[in-house]
Structures are given as C-alpha cells and as structure tokens.
Short mmCIF file of C-alpha atoms in Angstrom, two decimals:
data_model
loop_
_atom_site.label_atom_id
_atom_site.label_comp_id
_atom_site.label_asym_id
_atom_site.label_seq_id
_atom_site.Cartn_x
_atom_site.Cartn_y
_atom_site.Cartn_z
CA MET A 1 0.00 0.00 0.00
CA PRO A 2 1.20 3.62 -0.47
CA GLY A 3 3.96 4.39 1.96
CA SER A 4 3.88 0.89 3.50
CA PRO A 5 7.07 -0.63 4.92
CA GLY A 6 9.13 -2.41 2.28
CA SER A 7 7.61 -0.60 -0.71
CA VAL A 8 9.84 -0.51 -3.80
CA SER A 9 10.28 2.46 -6.11
CA LEU A 10 9.99 1.27 -9.69
CA PRO A 11 11.12 3.16 -12.81
CA VAL A 12 7.74 4.21 -14.16
CA GLY A 13 9.25 6.49 -16.79
CA SER A 14 6.77 8.15 -19.14
CA ILE A 15 3.90 5.66 -18.68
CA PRO A 16 0.72 7.60 -17.82
CA ASP A 17 -0.60 6.75 -14.39
CA GLU A 18 -3.99 5.57 -15.68
CA HIS A 19 -2.42 3.20 -18.26
CA LEU A 20 0.25 1.54 -16.14
CA ALA A 21 0.04 -2.28 -15.86
CA VAL A 22 2.50 -4.63 -14.17
CA VAL A 23 3.35 -8.24 -14.97
CA ALA A 24 5.26 -10.04 -12.20
CA ILE A 25 7.11 -13.31 -12.75
CA ARG A 26 8.61 -15.62 -10.15
CA MET A 27 11.22 -18.16 -11.23
CA GLU A 28 10.50 -21.17 -9.02
CA ALA A 29 13.09 -23.54 -10.44
CA ALA A 30 16.15 -21.27 -10.19
CA ASP A 31 16.69 -22.38 -6.59
CA ARG A 32 16.50 -26.02 -7.63
CA ILE A 33 19.06 -25.38 -10.37
CA ALA A 34 21.34 -23.68 -7.82
CA ALA A 35 20.99 -26.69 -5.52
CA ALA A 36 21.73 -29.12 -8.34
CA PHE A 37 24.54 -27.28 -10.11
CA GLY A 38 25.72 -24.60 -7.68
CA PRO A 39 24.85 -20.96 -6.91
CA GLY A 40 26.66 -19.75 -10.03
CA ALA A 41 24.39 -21.79 -12.27
CA GLY A 42 21.31 -20.50 -10.47
CA SER A 43 22.40 -16.87 -10.91
CA ALA A 44 23.31 -17.46 -14.54
CA VAL A 45 19.89 -18.98 -15.26
CA ARG A 46 18.15 -16.04 -13.58
CA GLY A 47 20.20 -13.59 -15.63
CA ALA A 48 19.59 -15.48 -18.86
CA THR A 49 15.87 -15.60 -18.15
CA MET A 50 15.74 -11.84 -17.57
CA ALA A 51 17.66 -11.28 -20.82
CA ALA A 52 15.25 -13.53 -22.72
CA LEU A 53 12.29 -11.65 -21.26
CA ALA A 54 13.81 -8.27 -22.13
CA GLU A 55 14.38 -9.42 -25.71
CA LEU A 56 10.80 -10.64 -26.00
CA VAL A 57 9.26 -7.53 -24.43
CA GLY A 58 11.37 -5.10 -26.48
CA SER A 59 9.80 -1.67 -26.68
CA ARG A 60 6.48 -2.90 -25.26
CA GLY A 61 7.63 -2.55 -21.65
CA THR A 62 10.46 -2.22 -19.15
CA VAL A 63 11.90 -5.31 -17.46
CA VAL A 64 13.27 -4.79 -13.94
CA ARG A 65 14.22 -6.90 -10.92
CA ALA A 66 11.49 -5.97 -8.47
CA THR A 67 12.49 -8.29 -5.60
CA PRO A 68 15.16 -11.00 -5.23
CA ASP A 69 12.50 -13.50 -6.33
CA HIS A 70 10.43 -11.50 -8.82
CA VAL A 71 10.94 -9.92 -12.21
CA ALA A 72 8.57 -7.09 -13.09
CA ILE A 73 7.51 -5.82 -16.50
CA LEU A 74 6.05 -2.31 -16.56
CA VAL A 75 3.68 -1.89 -19.50
CA ASP A 76 1.79 1.04 -21.03
CA SER A 77 -1.51 -0.72 -21.64
CA SER A 78 -2.69 2.02 -24.01
CA VAL A 79 0.18 1.26 -26.39
CA ALA A 80 0.96 -2.44 -25.93
CA ASP A 81 -1.54 -5.27 -26.36
CA LEU A 82 -1.30 -6.66 -22.82
CA ASP A 83 -3.16 -9.89 -23.58
CA ASP A 84 -0.85 -10.60 -26.49
CA LEU A 85 2.20 -9.83 -24.36
CA VAL A 86 1.09 -12.14 -21.54
CA LYS A 87 0.46 -14.95 -24.04
CA ALA A 88 3.90 -14.39 -25.57
CA LEU A 89 5.53 -14.44 -22.14
CA SER A 90 3.74 -17.69 -21.27
CA ARG A 91 4.93 -19.32 -24.50
CA ARG A 92 8.53 -18.18 -23.97
CA LEU A 93 8.60 -19.34 -20.36
CA ALA A 94 7.29 -22.74 -21.45
CA ALA A 95 10.51 -23.22 -23.43
CA THR A 96 14.04 -23.83 -22.15
CA ILE A 97 16.60 -21.19 -21.23
CA ASP A 98 20.11 -21.71 -22.66
CA VAL A 99 23.21 -20.91 -20.63
CA GLY A 100 26.29 -21.76 -22.66
CA ASP A 101 25.79 -25.25 -24.04
CA VAL A 102 23.26 -26.27 -21.40
CA SER A 103 19.48 -25.91 -21.62
CA TYR A 104 17.39 -25.43 -18.48
CA PHE A 105 13.66 -25.36 -17.89
CA VAL A 106 12.65 -22.71 -15.38
CA GLN A 107 9.26 -23.25 -13.75
CA THR A 108 7.55 -19.87 -13.43
CA HIS A 109 4.35 -18.29 -12.15
CA ILE A 110 2.93 -15.08 -13.61
CA GLY A 111 0.81 -12.42 -11.94
CA VAL A 112 -0.87 -9.56 -13.83
CA ALA A 113 -2.10 -6.29 -12.33
CA LEU A 114 -4.19 -4.09 -14.64
CA PRO A 115 -4.60 -0.29 -14.34
CA ASP A 116 -8.01 -0.56 -12.67
CA ASP A 117 -6.81 -3.03 -10.03
CA VAL A 118 -5.58 -0.26 -7.67
CA PRO A 119 -6.72 3.35 -7.06
CA PRO A 120 -5.00 6.26 -8.84
CA GLY A 121 -1.51 7.21 -7.64
CA THR A 122 -1.08 9.55 -4.70
CA ASP A 123 1.75 11.67 -6.04
CA ALA A 124 2.69 13.39 -9.29
CA THR A 125 5.31 10.81 -10.27
CA GLY A 126 2.99 7.81 -10.05
CA THR A 127 5.62 5.99 -7.94
CA HIS A 128 3.16 4.89 -5.32
CA ARG A 129 0.82 3.58 -7.99
CA ALA A 130 3.64 1.51 -9.48
CA ASP A 131 4.44 0.10 -6.04
CA ASP A 132 0.79 -0.74 -5.44
CA LEU A 133 0.47 -2.43 -8.82
CA MET A 134 3.66 -4.36 -8.15
CA GLN A 135 2.24 -5.54 -4.83
CA ALA A 136 -0.99 -6.58 -6.55
CA ALA A 137 0.92 -8.44 -9.28
CA ILE A 138 3.05 -10.30 -6.71
CA ALA A 139 -0.14 -11.20 -4.83
CA ALA A 140 -1.42 -12.68 -8.10
CA VAL A 141 1.83 -14.65 -8.44
CA HIS A 142 1.27 -16.03 -4.94
CA SER A 143 -2.27 -17.00 -5.91
CA ALA A 144 -1.03 -18.79 -9.03
CA PHE A 145 1.57 -20.67 -7.00
CA THR A 146 -0.81 -21.80 -4.26
CA ARG A 147 -3.43 -22.91 -6.80
CA GLY A 148 -0.90 -24.74 -8.92
CA ALA A 149 -1.65 -22.45 -11.88
CA HIS A 150 0.77 -20.76 -14.24
CA LEU A 151 -1.07 -17.44 -14.44
CA ALA A 152 -3.35 -15.35 -12.21
CA TYR A 153 -4.78 -11.84 -12.31
CA ALA A 154 -4.75 -9.40 -9.40
CA SER A 155 -8.50 -8.85 -9.73
CA GLU A 156 -8.95 -12.41 -8.41
CA VAL A 157 -6.87 -11.79 -5.28
CA SER A 158 -7.66 -10.00 -2.02
CA ILE A 159 -4.54 -8.39 -0.61
CA THR A 160 -6.45 -7.80 2.61
CA ASN A 161 -6.90 -11.56 2.95
CA LEU A 162 -3.20 -12.13 2.26
CA GLN A 163 -2.28 -9.59 4.93
CA ARG A 164 -4.60 -11.38 7.33
CA GLU A 165 -2.89 -14.69 6.53
CA VAL A 166 0.50 -13.19 7.39
CA GLU A 167 -0.87 -11.77 10.63
CA LEU A 168 -2.50 -15.11 11.42
CA ALA A 169 0.81 -16.93 10.97
CA ALA A 170 2.44 -14.55 13.48
CA GLU A 171 -0.39 -15.19 15.95
CA LEU A 172 -0.07 -18.93 15.49
CA ALA A 173 3.66 -18.81 16.20
CA THR A 174 3.01 -17.44 19.69
CA ALA A 175 0.01 -19.65 20.47
CA VAL A 176 1.52 -23.15 20.66
CA GLY A 177 1.16 -24.55 24.19
CA GLU A 178 -0.70 -21.50 25.47
CA ALA A 179 -3.83 -20.59 23.50
CA PHE A 180 -4.32 -24.05 21.99
CA THR A 181 -6.50 -26.66 23.66
CA LEU A 182 -7.98 -29.99 22.68
CA HIS A 183 -11.62 -31.00 22.67
CA TYR A 184 -12.63 -34.64 22.51
CA GLN A 185 -15.47 -36.43 20.71
CA PRO A 186 -16.48 -40.00 21.61
CA ILE A 187 -16.23 -42.96 19.24
CA VAL A 188 -18.69 -45.77 20.02
CA THR A 189 -19.32 -49.37 19.02
CA VAL A 190 -22.33 -49.78 16.74
CA ASP A 191 -23.56 -52.93 18.48
CA GLY A 192 -23.74 -51.58 22.03
CA LEU A 193 -23.25 -47.84 21.50
CA GLU A 194 -20.51 -47.96 24.15
CA THR A 195 -17.78 -45.32 24.13
CA VAL A 196 -14.46 -47.03 23.42
CA GLY A 197 -12.31 -44.05 22.45
CA TYR A 198 -12.13 -40.38 21.58
CA GLU A 199 -10.96 -38.21 18.70
CA SER A 200 -8.88 -35.22 19.76
CA LEU A 201 -9.80 -32.00 17.96
CA LEU A 202 -7.70 -28.85 18.04
CA ARG A 203 -9.19 -25.56 19.26
CA TRP A 204 -7.61 -22.12 19.46
CA THR A 205 -8.88 -19.57 21.95
CA VAL A 206 -8.36 -15.91 21.03
CA ASP A 207 -9.94 -13.08 23.07
CA ASN A 208 -12.12 -15.64 24.86
CA ARG A 209 -13.50 -16.90 21.56
CA VAL A 210 -12.87 -20.46 20.39
CA ARG A 211 -11.64 -20.82 16.82
CA LEU A 212 -12.26 -24.05 14.93
CA PRO A 213 -9.50 -25.67 12.84
CA GLY A 214 -11.05 -24.51 9.56
CA THR A 215 -10.20 -20.91 10.46
CA PHE A 216 -6.47 -21.42 11.01
CA LEU A 217 -5.15 -24.81 9.90
CA ASP A 218 -4.68 -23.73 6.27
CA ALA A 219 -2.39 -20.92 7.44
CA ALA A 220 -0.50 -23.39 9.63
CA GLU A 221 -0.18 -25.82 6.71
CA GLU A 222 1.33 -23.13 4.47
CA THR A 223 4.08 -22.51 7.01
CA SER A 224 6.29 -24.71 9.17
CA LEU A 225 4.00 -23.99 12.14
CA ILE A 226 1.91 -27.11 11.57
CA VAL A 227 4.83 -29.22 12.84
CA PRO A 228 5.14 -27.74 16.37
CA ILE A 229 1.34 -27.45 16.59
CA GLY A 230 1.01 -31.12 15.65
CA ARG A 231 3.70 -32.21 18.10
CA TRP A 232 2.02 -30.32 20.91
CA GLY A 233 -1.37 -31.78 19.95
CA VAL A 234 -0.29 -35.42 19.94
CA GLY A 235 1.67 -34.95 23.16
CA GLU A 236 -1.32 -33.44 24.95
CA ALA A 237 -3.67 -36.12 23.55
CA ILE A 238 -1.42 -38.93 24.83
CA ARG A 239 -1.11 -37.25 28.24
CA GLN A 240 -4.90 -36.96 28.51
CA LEU A 241 -5.36 -40.55 27.37
CA ALA A 242 -3.03 -41.73 30.15
CA VAL A 243 -5.10 -39.81 32.72
CA TRP A 244 -8.36 -41.28 31.46
CA GLN A 245 -7.02 -44.82 31.25
CA THR A 246 -5.89 -44.59 34.86
CA GLU A 247 -9.06 -42.92 36.17
CA SER A 248 -11.38 -45.36 34.40
CA GLY A 249 -9.27 -48.45 34.92
CA ASN A 250 -9.71 -49.01 31.20
CA PRO A 251 -6.31 -49.52 29.49
CA ALA A 252 -8.05 -50.32 26.18
CA LEU A 253 -9.51 -46.81 25.89
CA PHE A 254 -7.99 -45.24 22.77
CA MET A 255 -7.30 -41.76 21.42
CA SER A 256 -7.43 -40.74 17.76
CA VAL A 257 -5.21 -37.88 16.53
CA ASN A 258 -5.31 -36.20 13.10
CA PHE A 259 -2.17 -35.69 11.03
CA SER A 260 -1.66 -33.96 7.69
CA SER A 261 0.85 -35.20 5.14
CA GLN A 262 3.07 -32.23 5.96
CA GLN A 263 3.22 -33.29 9.61
CA LEU A 264 4.10 -36.82 8.55
CA PHE A 265 7.07 -35.46 6.58
CA ASP A 266 8.57 -34.67 10.01
CA ARG A 267 11.15 -37.46 10.17
CA ASP A 268 11.43 -37.14 13.96
CA LEU A 269 7.70 -37.52 14.56
CA ALA A 270 7.78 -41.27 15.23
CA ALA A 271 10.60 -40.86 17.76
CA HIS A 272 8.67 -38.03 19.45
CA ILE A 273 5.52 -40.14 19.71
CA SER A 274 7.48 -43.19 20.91
CA ALA A 275 9.09 -41.15 23.69
CA THR A 276 5.75 -39.59 24.70
CA LEU A 277 4.00 -42.96 24.83
CA ALA A 278 6.80 -44.30 27.04
CA GLN A 279 6.75 -41.22 29.26
CA HIS A 280 3.06 -41.70 30.04
CA SER A 281 3.09 -45.53 29.98
CA VAL A 282 0.55 -45.66 27.16
CA ASP A 283 0.37 -48.64 24.80
CA GLY A 284 0.88 -47.62 21.18
CA ALA A 285 -2.11 -49.81 20.22
CA THR A 286 -4.39 -47.26 21.93
CA LEU A 287 -3.23 -44.38 19.71
CA TRP A 288 -5.00 -43.98 16.36
CA ILE A 289 -3.15 -42.02 13.68
CA GLU A 290 -5.69 -40.40 11.34
CA VAL A 291 -4.61 -39.41 7.83
CA THR A 292 -7.20 -37.97 5.45
CA GLU A 293 -7.73 -39.71 2.14
CA ARG A 294 -7.35 -36.34 0.39
CA ASP A 295 -3.68 -36.22 1.42
CA MET A 296 -2.26 -38.39 -1.33
CA ILE A 297 0.75 -40.08 0.30
CA THR A 298 2.77 -42.16 -2.15
CA ALA A 299 4.32 -45.43 -1.04
CA ASP A 300 7.92 -44.24 -1.38
CA SER A 301 7.54 -40.82 0.29
CA PRO A 302 9.00 -39.74 3.67
CA ALA A 303 5.41 -39.40 4.93
CA SER A 304 4.74 -43.03 4.05
CA ALA A 305 7.92 -44.04 5.87
CA THR A 306 6.63 -42.22 8.98
CA ILE A 307 3.31 -44.09 8.74
CA HIS A 308 5.13 -47.41 8.68
CA GLU A 309 7.34 -46.36 11.61
CA LEU A 310 4.24 -45.46 13.64
CA ALA A 311 2.62 -48.77 12.74
CA ALA A 312 5.79 -50.51 13.95
CA LEU A 313 5.27 -48.79 17.31
CA GLY A 314 1.89 -50.52 17.47
CA CYS A 315 -0.12 -47.40 16.59
CA VAL A 316 -3.37 -47.91 14.68
CA ILE A 317 -3.28 -46.28 11.23
CA CYS A 318 -6.60 -44.82 10.17
CA VAL A 319 -7.80 -43.35 6.85
CA ASP A 320 -10.13 -40.41 7.56
CA ASP A 321 -12.88 -38.97 5.30
CA LEU A 322 -12.88 -42.11 3.17
CA GLY A 323 -15.06 -41.58 0.11
CA THR A 324 -14.16 -37.94 -0.59
CA GLY A 325 -11.43 -38.85 -3.08
CA TYR A 326 -10.09 -41.78 -5.06
CA ALA A 327 -7.21 -43.01 -2.92
CA ALA A 328 -9.02 -45.59 -0.79
CA LEU A 329 -7.80 -48.79 -2.41
CA ARG A 330 -4.31 -47.38 -2.95
CA TYR A 331 -4.07 -46.54 0.74
CA MET A 332 -5.16 -50.03 1.74
CA VAL A 333 -2.60 -51.59 -0.59
CA ASP A 334 0.38 -49.35 0.18
CA HIS A 335 -0.06 -48.69 3.92
CA PRO A 336 -0.78 -50.72 7.07
CA ILE A 337 -4.36 -49.48 7.44
CA SER A 338 -6.37 -50.79 10.40
CA VAL A 339 -9.29 -48.31 10.50
CA ALA A 340 -11.42 -46.74 7.74
CA LYS A 341 -13.57 -43.73 8.69
CA ILE A 342 -16.34 -43.20 6.13
CA ASP A 343 -17.04 -39.56 5.29
CA ARG A 344 -20.20 -38.00 6.72
CA SER A 345 -21.43 -37.07 3.22
CA LEU A 346 -21.85 -40.77 2.38
CA VAL A 347 -23.20 -41.75 5.79
CA ALA A 348 -25.86 -39.02 5.85
CA ASP A 349 -27.25 -39.85 2.39
CA MET A 350 -27.00 -43.63 2.21
CA GLY A 351 -30.56 -44.10 3.52
CA ASP A 352 -32.01 -42.16 0.55
CA ASP A 353 -29.38 -42.76 -2.13
CA PRO A 354 -29.01 -46.39 -3.28
CA THR A 355 -25.72 -45.61 -5.03
CA LYS A 356 -24.11 -44.18 -1.89
CA ARG A 357 -25.46 -47.08 0.17
CA SER A 358 -23.92 -49.52 -2.28
CA ILE A 359 -20.56 -47.73 -2.02
CA VAL A 360 -20.67 -47.79 1.78
CA GLU A 361 -21.67 -51.46 1.88
CA THR A 362 -18.80 -52.32 -0.46
CA VAL A 363 -16.28 -50.43 1.68
CA CYS A 364 -17.59 -52.02 4.89
CA ARG A 365 -17.51 -55.49 3.34
CA LEU A 366 -13.97 -54.98 2.05
CA SER A 367 -12.91 -53.61 5.44
CA ASP A 368 -14.38 -56.65 7.19
CA GLU A 369 -12.57 -59.04 4.83
CA LEU A 370 -9.28 -57.20 5.49
CA GLY A 371 -9.84 -57.05 9.24
CA ILE A 372 -10.23 -53.27 9.16
CA VAL A 373 -12.45 -51.40 11.62
CA SER A 374 -15.10 -49.26 9.87
CA VAL A 375 -16.27 -46.01 11.49
CA ALA A 376 -19.33 -44.03 10.36
CA GLU A 377 -18.70 -40.29 10.72
CA GLY A 378 -21.27 -37.56 11.30
CA VAL A 379 -24.03 -39.65 12.85
CA GLU A 380 -26.60 -37.23 14.25
CA ASP A 381 -29.92 -39.09 14.40
CA ARG A 382 -30.80 -42.29 16.30
CA SER A 383 -32.81 -43.50 13.31
CA GLN A 384 -29.48 -43.97 11.48
CA VAL A 385 -28.21 -46.61 13.91
CA PRO A 386 -30.17 -49.64 12.52
CA LEU A 387 -28.91 -48.80 9.02
CA LEU A 388 -25.32 -48.56 10.30
CA LYS A 389 -25.69 -52.11 11.58
CA GLN A 390 -27.25 -53.32 8.32
CA VAL A 391 -24.45 -52.02 6.09
CA GLY A 392 -21.76 -53.44 8.39
CA PHE A 393 -20.22 -50.58 10.37
CA THR A 394 -18.37 -51.60 13.53
CA HIS A 395 -18.00 -48.11 15.06
CA ALA A 396 -19.63 -44.68 14.81
CA GLN A 397 -18.98 -41.06 15.70
CA GLY A 398 -21.14 -37.92 15.63
CA TYR A 399 -23.28 -35.49 17.59
CA LEU A 400 -25.73 -38.28 18.48
CA PHE A 401 -23.08 -39.76 20.78
CA GLY A 402 -21.53 -36.50 21.93
CA ARG A 403 -20.21 -33.17 20.73
CA PRO A 404 -16.53 -32.28 21.08
CA GLU A 405 -15.91 -31.08 24.64
CA PRO A 406 -12.91 -30.11 26.78
CA ALA A 407 -11.45 -32.83 28.99
CA PRO A 408 -12.91 -31.54 32.31
CA SER A 409 -16.43 -32.02 30.87
CA ILE A 410 -15.86 -35.71 30.04
CA THR A 411 -16.07 -38.79 32.25
CA PRO A 412 -14.60 -41.74 30.35
CA PRO A 413 -16.33 -45.13 30.72
CA ALA A 414 -14.91 -47.57 33.23
CA THR A 415 -13.93 -51.10 32.39
CA ARG A 416 -16.86 -53.50 32.70
CA VAL A 417 -16.41 -56.16 35.34
#
C-alpha cells in the first residue's frame, strides 16, 4: 500500500498513471538449479531468463528486478496489447533457457495487475501507484503458485486476505502450548453404543473466543508452524489418554489424533511419539493415527515411511474422510491401514441414495474381509443406527453420541467387570 514498509520504487518512466500495468514473474526452479549445479548456475539462469524476457518484451515494456525472487515488466496498456504480451511471455517461459551449451527449464508463475486493479496514484510521479500495482501483481503470483496455476490476475486476489494470513501466521507462532486446547469427541461401538475411544480436535482460543480448525489450519499448513502445533497436539492427547485410562481403569480406551501429510514429513515424529508414549506408559495400540484420504501419500515418500514407523510402534493407522477422493484402495494396498472412517457425506445420504449405500456397503464389506475397523462419521440421528448395523459398520462417531468437549467435561467409561 502507499507508503507501506518495504515498498519498492519502480522506474515508471513516461507511462501515464492511468495506463500503467504490471506483470510479475517468479522463477520457481532457479533455486532447484542452484541446488543441483551450484549458486553460479542458479544466478546465470536467472540472468539469462531476464535477458530472454527483455528481448521478448522489447519496446512494449520495461523489465526490472522488483524483488530478489520477482521480475517485473512495466507496461503502457494504451500502447501495448497486454493480452498478447502475456500470451507471448507464457509461451517463452514454457521453453528452455540456454546458458552456454546447457538448456534449463525454469518453472515460473505469472501475476498480472491491470490499471483498474488499484486506485489512482497519490503523487505526481505515479511511484506509489507503481508500487501498489507491483504488490498486486506479486499477490497474483502467490495465488497462481498456491493454486498450482501458471497465471493469475490481481483482480482475483484479495490483498487484505493475504495480509490477514501473514498476521495469522504470526499469531499462530506465539500460540503453541498457550492458546491451543484440545476437545474430545467420543467414538462408540455400533452394536452396544458404548464409548471405546475419543478423537482429539484442536481448538484455538483468542480473546475468549474459540476458533475451529477450519479458520487457522490452512495458514499453519502453508508454514512450518503445523509441525510444532502437531507435536504439541499429539503430546497433549497422549497425556490426557493416560489420565483417562488410569481414572477409568480401562487400558483399552484409545485416542485418535489427526495428522496432515506435511506433519508426517517430520522425520522425527515417530521418535517423538514413541518417547511420549513411554513417558506416560501408554500402549501404542491405543493411539490412532488419522490421515485424510485427500492427502495423497505415495508409497515411497518420507510421509509413508513415517506411517510405517508409527505402525511398527503398534499405533493404529486410520484413513479419515474415506469416500471424498479416489485413494481408498491405494491406501489399503500401500499402507498398514487398520481403520477406515467413512465420510459423513456418504453416511448421511445412504438411507435415501441407493448408489451411496452400495458404495458404503462395499467399503464395509472390504474392510471386514481385510480385518479393518469401519467407522461411520457424522451420525446425528438415532434412526441412522439400525442402518449402520445393516451395512456393516463396527463403530460410529457424531453429535448423536456426543459433541466435542474439553477434557474436564468428560467422564470416560470404566472397564466392565
């Protein structure tokens, strides 16, 4: 924004304020090239890419280094055909860049800020307007990167939301172990509707208001903060499980903890969990590790190695939200899966939708044949229970059996004599 910290003065030249457009380009692969062939190669590729862009742009714009990671092209949109220029840039960046006798492909993301995307400049030189357009174009680059797209326009991006994400990340960094708490939701057997375990669910209290994971986990995932948050969460869940097992005299009571693929890339996670289980004298077989089906974890990835390490500790590996994607069978083949949690969207509709019922019955039957526990998620009405038994579910979870609550509000079931 005008006058904001870190603003960059760009050479606007003679471009009229109302016609100025900015195209920003980030070269994602230059760092990979530097890692593979040395910093000199990375710098040479960046320089060659800028030279290639300058040759392509010619008199249609001015190519400058806007930030260490971004090239900017300042364009007079009343003179140059911006659409044609962006298409030409995309074509050129889809080809290789030659440095000496070696050809490199540089993965790039493009962001475009048009004249109407920011208010008129605040000074006679138009410098602030150029800075604002540059910020908007870089925001579009960020949008393209996070969406896995090659090109994005600033009109699609809210800088206010991006600023809030940055602020949220700073808040998250100071919240671990202080403002975070866990709530717990019961998991019951379908046959007797007895509580046999709990799922731990992260909550964040800010200004006496509880925030649900959907409001902050994406920001944590985009940073390294998800790792310390996850470590704290599993540690606290195991500690609480130990308390409940002792109080209830029920050593079979289990706790289910959610993990994203990014958390599972933490190569020290298994050692951390092993040490925490030992510290609290908790059997690994009473810890469920939930991984959502939407997190595609390939068999040869570090995350997959972590899953196998946790299974070796005796932990129960669980696929969550089964039915929302297409990875179910692949998960069951490639990983030591012991629990399948069927997504609430299938469970809620299977009474009225024969197709969804057929899918659920097939999954439950396959789970039974493989010795896998099947959990129905999102059960809210008692009338659903007979159908859960008919299709073959072994366990269930949902508001019918209890909403997520803090530990002091829960009395775990004692062992039956």
